Tab-separated table of C-alpha atoms (C1' of nucleotides) in Angstrom:
chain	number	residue	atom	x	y	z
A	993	UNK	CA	0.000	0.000	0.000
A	994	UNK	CA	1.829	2.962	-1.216
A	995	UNK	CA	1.316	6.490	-0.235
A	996	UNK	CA	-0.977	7.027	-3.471
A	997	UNK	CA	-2.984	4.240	-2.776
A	998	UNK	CA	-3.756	5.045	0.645
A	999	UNK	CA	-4.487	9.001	-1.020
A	1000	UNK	CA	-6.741	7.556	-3.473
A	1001	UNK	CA	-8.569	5.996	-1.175
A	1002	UNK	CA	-8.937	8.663	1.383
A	1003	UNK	CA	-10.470	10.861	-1.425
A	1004	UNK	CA	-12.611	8.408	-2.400
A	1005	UNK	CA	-14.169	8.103	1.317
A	1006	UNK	CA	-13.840	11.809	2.045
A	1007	UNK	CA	-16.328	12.260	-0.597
A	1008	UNK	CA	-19.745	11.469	-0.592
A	1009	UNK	CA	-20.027	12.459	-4.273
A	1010	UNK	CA	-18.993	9.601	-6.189
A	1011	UNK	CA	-16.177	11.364	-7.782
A	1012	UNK	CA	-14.943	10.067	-11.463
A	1013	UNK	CA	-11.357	9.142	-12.488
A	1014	UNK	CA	-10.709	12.540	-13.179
A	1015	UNK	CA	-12.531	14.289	-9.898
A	1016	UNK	CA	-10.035	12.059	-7.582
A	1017	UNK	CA	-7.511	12.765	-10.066
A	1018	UNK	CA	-7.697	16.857	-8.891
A	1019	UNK	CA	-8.423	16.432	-5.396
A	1020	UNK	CA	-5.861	14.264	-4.830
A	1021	UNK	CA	-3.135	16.283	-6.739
A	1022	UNK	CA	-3.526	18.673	-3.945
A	1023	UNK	CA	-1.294	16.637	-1.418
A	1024	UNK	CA	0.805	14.424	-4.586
A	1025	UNK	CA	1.239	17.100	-7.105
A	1026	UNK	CA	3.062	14.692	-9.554
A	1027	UNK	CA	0.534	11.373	-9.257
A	1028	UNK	CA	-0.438	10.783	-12.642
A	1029	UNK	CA	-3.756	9.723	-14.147
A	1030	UNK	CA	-2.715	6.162	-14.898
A	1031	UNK	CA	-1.890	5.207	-11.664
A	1032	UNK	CA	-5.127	6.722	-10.472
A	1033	UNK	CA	-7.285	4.457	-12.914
A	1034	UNK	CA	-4.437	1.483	-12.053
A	1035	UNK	CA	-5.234	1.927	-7.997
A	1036	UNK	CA	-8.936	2.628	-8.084
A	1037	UNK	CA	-9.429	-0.533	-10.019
A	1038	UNK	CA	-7.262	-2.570	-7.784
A	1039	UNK	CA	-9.334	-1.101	-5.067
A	1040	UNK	CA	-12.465	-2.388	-6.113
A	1041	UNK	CA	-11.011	-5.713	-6.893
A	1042	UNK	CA	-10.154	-5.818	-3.465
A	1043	UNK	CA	-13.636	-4.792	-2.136
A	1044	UNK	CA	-12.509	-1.588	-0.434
A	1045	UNK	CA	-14.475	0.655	-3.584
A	1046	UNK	CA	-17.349	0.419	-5.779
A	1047	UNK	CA	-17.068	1.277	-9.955
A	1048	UNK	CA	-20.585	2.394	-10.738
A	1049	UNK	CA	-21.556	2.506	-14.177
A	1050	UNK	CA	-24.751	4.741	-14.495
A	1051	UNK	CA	-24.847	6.691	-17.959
A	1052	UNK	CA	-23.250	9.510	-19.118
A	1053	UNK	CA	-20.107	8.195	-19.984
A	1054	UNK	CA	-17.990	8.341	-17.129
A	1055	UNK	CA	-17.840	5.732	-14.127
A	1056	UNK	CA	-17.788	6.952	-10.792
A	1057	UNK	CA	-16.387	5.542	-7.626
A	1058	UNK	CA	-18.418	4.747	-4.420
A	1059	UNK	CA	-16.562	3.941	-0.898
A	1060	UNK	CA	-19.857	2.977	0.994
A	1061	UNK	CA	-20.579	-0.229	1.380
A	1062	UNK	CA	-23.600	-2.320	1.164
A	1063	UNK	CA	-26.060	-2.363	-1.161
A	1064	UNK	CA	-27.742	1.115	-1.646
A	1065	UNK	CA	-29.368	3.188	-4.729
A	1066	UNK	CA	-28.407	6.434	-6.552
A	1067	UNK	CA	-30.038	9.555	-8.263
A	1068	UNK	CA	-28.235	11.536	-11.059
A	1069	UNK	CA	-29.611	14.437	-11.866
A	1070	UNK	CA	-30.106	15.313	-15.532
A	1071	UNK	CA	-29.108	19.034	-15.045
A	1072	UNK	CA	-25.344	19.563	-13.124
A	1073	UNK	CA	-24.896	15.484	-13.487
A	1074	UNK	CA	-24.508	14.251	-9.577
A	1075	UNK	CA	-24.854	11.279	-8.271
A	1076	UNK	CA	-26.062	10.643	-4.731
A	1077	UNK	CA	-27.579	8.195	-2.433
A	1078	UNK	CA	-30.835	7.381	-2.032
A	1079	UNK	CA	-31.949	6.579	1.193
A	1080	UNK	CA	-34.167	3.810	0.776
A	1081	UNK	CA	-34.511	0.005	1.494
A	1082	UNK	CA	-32.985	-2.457	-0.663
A	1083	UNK	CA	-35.377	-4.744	-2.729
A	1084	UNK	CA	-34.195	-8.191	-2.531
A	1085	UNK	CA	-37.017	-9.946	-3.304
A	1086	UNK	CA	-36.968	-8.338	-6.800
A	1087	UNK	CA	-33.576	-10.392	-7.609
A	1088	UNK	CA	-35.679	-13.454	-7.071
A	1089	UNK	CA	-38.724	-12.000	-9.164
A	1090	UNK	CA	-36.160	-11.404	-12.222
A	1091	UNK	CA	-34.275	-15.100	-11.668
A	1092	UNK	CA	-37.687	-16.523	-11.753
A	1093	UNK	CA	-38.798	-14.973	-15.038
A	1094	UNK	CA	-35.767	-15.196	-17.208
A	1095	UNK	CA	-33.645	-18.343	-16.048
A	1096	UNK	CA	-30.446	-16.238	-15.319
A	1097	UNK	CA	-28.460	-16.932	-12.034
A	1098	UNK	CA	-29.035	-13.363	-10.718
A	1099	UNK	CA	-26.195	-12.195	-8.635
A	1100	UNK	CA	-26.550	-8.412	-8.508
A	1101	UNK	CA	-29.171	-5.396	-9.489
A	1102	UNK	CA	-28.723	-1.741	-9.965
A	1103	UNK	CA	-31.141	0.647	-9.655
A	1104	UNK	CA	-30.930	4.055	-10.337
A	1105	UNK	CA	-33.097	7.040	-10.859
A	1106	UNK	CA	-32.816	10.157	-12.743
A	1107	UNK	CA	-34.741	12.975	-12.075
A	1108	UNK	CA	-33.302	16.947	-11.076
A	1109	UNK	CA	-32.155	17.643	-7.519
A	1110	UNK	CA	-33.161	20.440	-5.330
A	1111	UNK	CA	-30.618	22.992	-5.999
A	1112	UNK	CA	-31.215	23.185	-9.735
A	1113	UNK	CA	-34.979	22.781	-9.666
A	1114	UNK	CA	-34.312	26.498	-7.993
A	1115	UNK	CA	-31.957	27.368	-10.702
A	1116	UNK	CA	-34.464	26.829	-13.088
A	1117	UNK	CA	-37.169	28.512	-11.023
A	1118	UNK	CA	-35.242	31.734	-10.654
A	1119	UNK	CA	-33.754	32.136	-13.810
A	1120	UNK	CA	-37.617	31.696	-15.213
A	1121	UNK	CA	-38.916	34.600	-12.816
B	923	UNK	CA	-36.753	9.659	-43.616
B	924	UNK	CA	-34.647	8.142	-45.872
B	925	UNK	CA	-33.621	4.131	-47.194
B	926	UNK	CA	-30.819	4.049	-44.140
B	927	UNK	CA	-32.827	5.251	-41.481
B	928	UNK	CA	-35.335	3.141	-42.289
B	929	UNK	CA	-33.148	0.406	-42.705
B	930	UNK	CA	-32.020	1.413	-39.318
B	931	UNK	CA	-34.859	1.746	-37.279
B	932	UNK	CA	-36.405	-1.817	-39.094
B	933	UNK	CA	-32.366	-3.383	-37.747
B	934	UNK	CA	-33.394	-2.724	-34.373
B	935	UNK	CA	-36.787	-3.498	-34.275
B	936	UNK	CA	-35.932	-6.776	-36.207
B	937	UNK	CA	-33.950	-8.088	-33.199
B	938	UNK	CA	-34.900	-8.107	-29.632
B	939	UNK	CA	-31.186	-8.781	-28.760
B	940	UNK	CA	-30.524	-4.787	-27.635
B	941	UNK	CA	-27.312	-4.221	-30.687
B	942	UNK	CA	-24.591	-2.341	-30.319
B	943	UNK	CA	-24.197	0.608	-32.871
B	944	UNK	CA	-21.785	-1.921	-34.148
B	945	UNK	CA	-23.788	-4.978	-34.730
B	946	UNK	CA	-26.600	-2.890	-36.390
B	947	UNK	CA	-23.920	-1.508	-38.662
B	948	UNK	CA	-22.991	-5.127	-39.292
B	949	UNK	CA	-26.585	-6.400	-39.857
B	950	UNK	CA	-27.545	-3.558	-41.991
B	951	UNK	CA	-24.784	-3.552	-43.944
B	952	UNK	CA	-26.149	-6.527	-45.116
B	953	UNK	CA	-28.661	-4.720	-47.149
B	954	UNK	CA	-27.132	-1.627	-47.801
B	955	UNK	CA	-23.136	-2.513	-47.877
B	956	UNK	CA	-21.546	1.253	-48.616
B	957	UNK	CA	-23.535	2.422	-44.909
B	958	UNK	CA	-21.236	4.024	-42.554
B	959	UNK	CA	-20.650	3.568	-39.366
B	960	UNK	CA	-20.990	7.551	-38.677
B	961	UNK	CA	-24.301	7.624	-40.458
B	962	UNK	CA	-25.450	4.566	-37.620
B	963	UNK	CA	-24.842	6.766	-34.947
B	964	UNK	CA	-26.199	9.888	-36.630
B	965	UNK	CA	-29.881	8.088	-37.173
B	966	UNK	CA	-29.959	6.001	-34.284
B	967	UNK	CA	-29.377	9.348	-32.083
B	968	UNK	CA	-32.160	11.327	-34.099
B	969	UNK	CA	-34.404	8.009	-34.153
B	970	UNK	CA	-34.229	8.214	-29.874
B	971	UNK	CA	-34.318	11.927	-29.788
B	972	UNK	CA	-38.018	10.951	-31.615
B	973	UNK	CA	-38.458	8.309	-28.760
B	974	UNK	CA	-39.192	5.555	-31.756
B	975	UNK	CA	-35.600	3.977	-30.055
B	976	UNK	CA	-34.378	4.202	-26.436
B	977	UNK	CA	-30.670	4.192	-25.811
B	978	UNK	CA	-29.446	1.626	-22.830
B	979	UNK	CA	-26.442	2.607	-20.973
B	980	UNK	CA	-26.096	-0.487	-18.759
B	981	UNK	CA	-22.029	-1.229	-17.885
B	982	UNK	CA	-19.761	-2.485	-20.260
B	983	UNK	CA	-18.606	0.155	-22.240
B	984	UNK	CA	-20.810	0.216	-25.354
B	985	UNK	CA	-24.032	1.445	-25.276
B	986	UNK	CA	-27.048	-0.761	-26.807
B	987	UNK	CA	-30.262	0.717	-28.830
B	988	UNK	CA	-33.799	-0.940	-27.556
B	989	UNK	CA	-37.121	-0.778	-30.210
B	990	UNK	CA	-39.107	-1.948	-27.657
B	991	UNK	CA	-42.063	0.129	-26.188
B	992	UNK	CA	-42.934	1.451	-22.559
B	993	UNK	CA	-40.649	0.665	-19.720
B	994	UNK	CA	-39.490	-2.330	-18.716
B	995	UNK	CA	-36.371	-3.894	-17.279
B	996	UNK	CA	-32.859	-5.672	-18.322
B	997	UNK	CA	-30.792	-8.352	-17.166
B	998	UNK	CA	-27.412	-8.915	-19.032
B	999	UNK	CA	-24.938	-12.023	-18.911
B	1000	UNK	CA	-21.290	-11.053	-17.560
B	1001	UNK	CA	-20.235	-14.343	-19.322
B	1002	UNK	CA	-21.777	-13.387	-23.191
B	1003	UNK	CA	-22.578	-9.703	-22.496
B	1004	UNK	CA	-25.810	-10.501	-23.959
B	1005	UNK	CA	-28.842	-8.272	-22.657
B	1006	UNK	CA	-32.405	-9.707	-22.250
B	1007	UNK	CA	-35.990	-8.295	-21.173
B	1008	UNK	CA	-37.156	-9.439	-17.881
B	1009	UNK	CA	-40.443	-9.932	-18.191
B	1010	UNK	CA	-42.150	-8.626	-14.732
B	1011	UNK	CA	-44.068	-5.771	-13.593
B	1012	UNK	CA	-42.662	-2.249	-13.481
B	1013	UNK	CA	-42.683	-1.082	-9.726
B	1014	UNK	CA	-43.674	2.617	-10.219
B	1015	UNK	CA	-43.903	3.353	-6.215
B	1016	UNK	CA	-40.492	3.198	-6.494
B	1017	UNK	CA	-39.971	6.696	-7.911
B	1018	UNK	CA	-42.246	8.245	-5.235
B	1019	UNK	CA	-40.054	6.815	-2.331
B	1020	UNK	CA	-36.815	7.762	-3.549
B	1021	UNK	CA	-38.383	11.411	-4.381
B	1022	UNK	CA	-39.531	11.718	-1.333
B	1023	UNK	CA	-36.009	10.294	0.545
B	1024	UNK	CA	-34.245	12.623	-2.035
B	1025	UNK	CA	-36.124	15.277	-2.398
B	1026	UNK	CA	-35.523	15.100	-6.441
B	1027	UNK	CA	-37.893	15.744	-9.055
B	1028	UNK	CA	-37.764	12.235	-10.012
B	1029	UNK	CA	-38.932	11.115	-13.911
B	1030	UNK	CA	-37.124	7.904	-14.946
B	1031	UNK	CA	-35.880	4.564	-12.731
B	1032	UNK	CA	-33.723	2.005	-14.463
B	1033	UNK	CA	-33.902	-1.516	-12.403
B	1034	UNK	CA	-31.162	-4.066	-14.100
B	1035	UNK	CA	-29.742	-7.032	-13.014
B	1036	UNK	CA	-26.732	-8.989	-13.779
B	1037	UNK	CA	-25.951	-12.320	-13.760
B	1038	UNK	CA	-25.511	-15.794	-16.224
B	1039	UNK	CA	-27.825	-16.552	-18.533
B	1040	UNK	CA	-28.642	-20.745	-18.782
B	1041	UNK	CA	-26.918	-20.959	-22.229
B	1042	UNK	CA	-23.581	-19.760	-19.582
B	1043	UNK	CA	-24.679	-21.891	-16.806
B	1044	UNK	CA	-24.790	-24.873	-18.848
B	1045	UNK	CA	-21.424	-24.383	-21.042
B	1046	UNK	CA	-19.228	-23.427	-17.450
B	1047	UNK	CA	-20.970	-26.657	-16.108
B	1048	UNK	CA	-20.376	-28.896	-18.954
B	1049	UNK	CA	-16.831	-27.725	-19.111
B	1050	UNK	CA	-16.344	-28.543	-15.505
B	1051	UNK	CA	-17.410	-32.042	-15.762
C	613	DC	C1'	-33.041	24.441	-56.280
C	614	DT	C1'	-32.736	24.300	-51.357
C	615	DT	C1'	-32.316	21.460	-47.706
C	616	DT	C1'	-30.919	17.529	-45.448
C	617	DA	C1'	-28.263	13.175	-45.194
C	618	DT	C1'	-24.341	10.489	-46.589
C	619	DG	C1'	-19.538	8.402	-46.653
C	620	DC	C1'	-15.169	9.031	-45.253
C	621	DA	C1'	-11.595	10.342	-42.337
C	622	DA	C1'	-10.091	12.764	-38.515
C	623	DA	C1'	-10.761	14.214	-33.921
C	624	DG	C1'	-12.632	13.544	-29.053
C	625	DC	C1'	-12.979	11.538	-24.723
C	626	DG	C1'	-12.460	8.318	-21.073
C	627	DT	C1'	-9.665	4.504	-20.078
C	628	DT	C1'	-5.833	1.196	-20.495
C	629	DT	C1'	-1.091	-0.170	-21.311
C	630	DG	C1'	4.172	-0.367	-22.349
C	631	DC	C1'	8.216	1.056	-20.637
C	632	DA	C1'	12.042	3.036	-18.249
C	633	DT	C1'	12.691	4.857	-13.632
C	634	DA	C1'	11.981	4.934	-8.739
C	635	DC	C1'	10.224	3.036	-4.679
C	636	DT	C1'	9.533	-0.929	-1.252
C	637	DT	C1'	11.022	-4.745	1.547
D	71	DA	C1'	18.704	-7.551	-5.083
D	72	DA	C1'	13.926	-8.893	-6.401
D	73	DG	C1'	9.541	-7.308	-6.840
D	74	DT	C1'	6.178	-3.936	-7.297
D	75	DA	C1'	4.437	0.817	-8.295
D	76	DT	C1'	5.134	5.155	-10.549
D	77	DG	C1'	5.051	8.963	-14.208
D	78	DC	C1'	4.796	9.732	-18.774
D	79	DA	C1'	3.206	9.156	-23.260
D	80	DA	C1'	1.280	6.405	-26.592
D	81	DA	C1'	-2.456	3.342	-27.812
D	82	DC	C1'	-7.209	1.854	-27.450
D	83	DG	C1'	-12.326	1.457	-28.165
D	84	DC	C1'	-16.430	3.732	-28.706
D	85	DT	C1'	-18.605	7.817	-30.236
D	86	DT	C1'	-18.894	12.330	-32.420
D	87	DT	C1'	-17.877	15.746	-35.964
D	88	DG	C1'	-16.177	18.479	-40.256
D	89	DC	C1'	-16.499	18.445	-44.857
D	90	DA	C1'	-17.218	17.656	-49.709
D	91	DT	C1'	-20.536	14.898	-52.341
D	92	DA	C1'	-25.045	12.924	-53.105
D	93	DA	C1'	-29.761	12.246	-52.287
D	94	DA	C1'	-34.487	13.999	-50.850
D	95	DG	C1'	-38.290	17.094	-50.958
DNA sequence: CTTTATGCAAAGCGTTTGCATACTT
DNA sequence: AAGTATGCAAACGCTTTGCATAAAG
């Protein structure tokens, strides 16, 4: 565990916004000025493999990495493009449902909602008045 | 609307297998061999922005075009990458609760799960014995 | 005849990889 | 000294775009 490593990490925990490559990348140039973007893609992913991060794959091109564990939802809104936690109650039974009506094994499910959060539903509002 | 869009939109619809920009370039090529692969992504973008194709940006780095009406859900193989309709209920309550635990504005949900398909279950298993 | 779409090639963007150098242990 | 990680730059895969030509209305 090299002093990158543990950095990457730390940002990746510190926020609670799901930060992309690139978003880690910047904050954690701040304390390693030289770390470069390859061994910021090369640590996150050996991260995950190792269970201590999450790669989430919601659209808009870029993944994004989660540090909380357990299984939990996520919003993205369709206006400044965050992601955040929804704080609701896993479905498991649904994983059944779905193994039941297609034959698959079913070993995970995402769900994810889009919508517009708070702050730019304002935006909107005020720049209309 | 001309013979490659139509061509297009009739690739998609033809196959309930969710292509890749790719494979419908490869199917409709078929038909129309001098079709470029720019001129797939041109029509299948306007053909969503009409809403007579939705675009599905589940993981795996390309994203795959769907003909098929009102919302439903998806379960894709990690083994094949192949991407399937599950055929069960949409749960719309779901947008209400994570509105309300968000506070978002909430308009779409996207449920998908992941997992093998039989065809995968049956070829690790027979290669096992 | 004006507008819109096409094929082709080049550029874009996020991500991955090869390689020589620099850490670790 | 052996093994692993780093920075840098080049390569990669998918998607988008600029442009001259061709088709559509």
């Amino acid at each position: 565990m090299t002093r990158q490593r543990r950095a990457l990490l730390d940002a990746v925990q510190r926020e609670d916004r799901h930060p992309t490559a690139d978003e880690v990348h910047r904050a954690v140039r701040r304390r390693l000025p030289r770390i470069s973007l390859g061994t910021v893609y090369r640590n996150l992913e050996l991260l995950v493999e190792q269970g201590l991060l999450r790669k989430l794959d919601l659209g808009g091109g870029q993944r994004r990495f989660d540090a909380k564990p357990g299984p939990h939802y996520h919003v993205r809104c369709t206006r400044c493009g965050r992601v955040e936690d929804v704080r609701m109650r896993p479905l498991p039974a649904v994983e059944r449902a779905a193994a039941r009506a297609t034959g698959y094994e079913v070993t995970e499910h995402h769900l994810e909602f889009v919508g517009r959060c708070g702050e730019c539903r304002n935006a909107v509002r005020s720049a209309r008045d």
